[in-house]
Amino acid sequence: MHISKEKILLNLNSRIFSRQFHLFEEVSSTQDILRSLIVSGSPEGTIVISETQTQGRGRLDREWVSPEGGLWFSTALIPPFGPEIAPQITLLAAFSIVQAVSDIADIAASIKWPNDIFINGKKVAGIIGEMSSHQVAIKYITLGIGINVNILLENLPPCATSLSYETQREIPLEELLSSFLNHLDDSYSAFKVSKDLSPFMDSIRNLLLYKNETVEISTAQGMVQGTILDIHTDGRLIMKIGDKPRMISSGEISQL
Ligand code: BTN
């Protein structure tokens, strides 16, 4: 079954994310195709989707398994801010995925800070934001999203799940994508005014996985244990380490 551009456009209300759509059957990585398009002048909101990827990549240089049945795409963002807001964009994307999954698959998902979406203890989606910046200004961000939609568990890594497995039905990829883009348009537009996550804090806080739990986190200083308390409006994670609250800018959480 091929992804239909017409079906995507049918439910898309976004002005930003309807400017340019590039749909492929197979690419190396939608991130790379999008980057070349931006460099040759494609505007903010350009979308590259592919039914499969041969070299899909995740954070920390990990492979991203991208078989048919998943939603693999990248979009171009040019926020009028400095590079320090990039983590907040990732969280807006995470929030938009949770909203789209709830609207279209009718199932609750959580955000594993900073960039994973989990259902029933397993990863269902991931986000990668790759940025090009010029001193204090962002030139562009290629925001790459992978959602395991209609994929059998045997075709995914052991720690992953898919929406079709969790809901026991096939989920329309096109509706999921339009819903995500509509939500991202709403939150990105609000973010450009607020310049931080304050309008979304209540929602994001409620979706935070492992809140009030003691976890292990890899930081630049090595592995530390602590309790997840909250998210700051600038996107950093607030943890209690020892008896002090500490702000974490980047890292990878694992359950104890
Ligand atoms: C992660 O969880 O580490 C991020 C995964 C991001 C995967 C998506 S799939 C579409 C886009 N193209 C890529 O090569 N990666 C992202």
Tab-separated table of N, CA and C in Angstrom, residues 21 63 74 98 197 232 247:
chain	number	residue	atom	x	y	z
A	21	PHE	N	5.762	19.168	-0.662
A	21	PHE	CA	5.758	17.767	-0.242
A	21	PHE	C	6.594	16.950	-1.202
A	63	GLU	N	21.364	3.289	14.271
A	63	GLU	CA	20.585	2.947	13.082
A	63	GLU	C	19.100	3.085	13.431
A	74	SER	N	10.811	13.956	7.362
A	74	SER	CA	11.589	15.075	7.914
A	74	SER	C	10.938	16.364	7.465
A	98	VAL	N	2.255	12.805	20.346
A	98	VAL	CA	1.315	12.228	21.327
A	98	VAL	C	-0.123	12.646	20.986
A	197	LEU	N	8.426	27.100	26.458
A	197	LEU	CA	7.391	26.058	26.461
A	197	LEU	C	6.219	26.384	27.390
A	232	HIS	N	11.704	21.960	32.609
A	232	HIS	CA	11.762	23.427	32.683
A	232	HIS	C	11.171	24.008	31.395
A	247	MET	N	19.535	20.715	36.827
A	247	MET	CA	18.985	20.865	35.468
A	247	MET	C	19.839	20.054	34.511
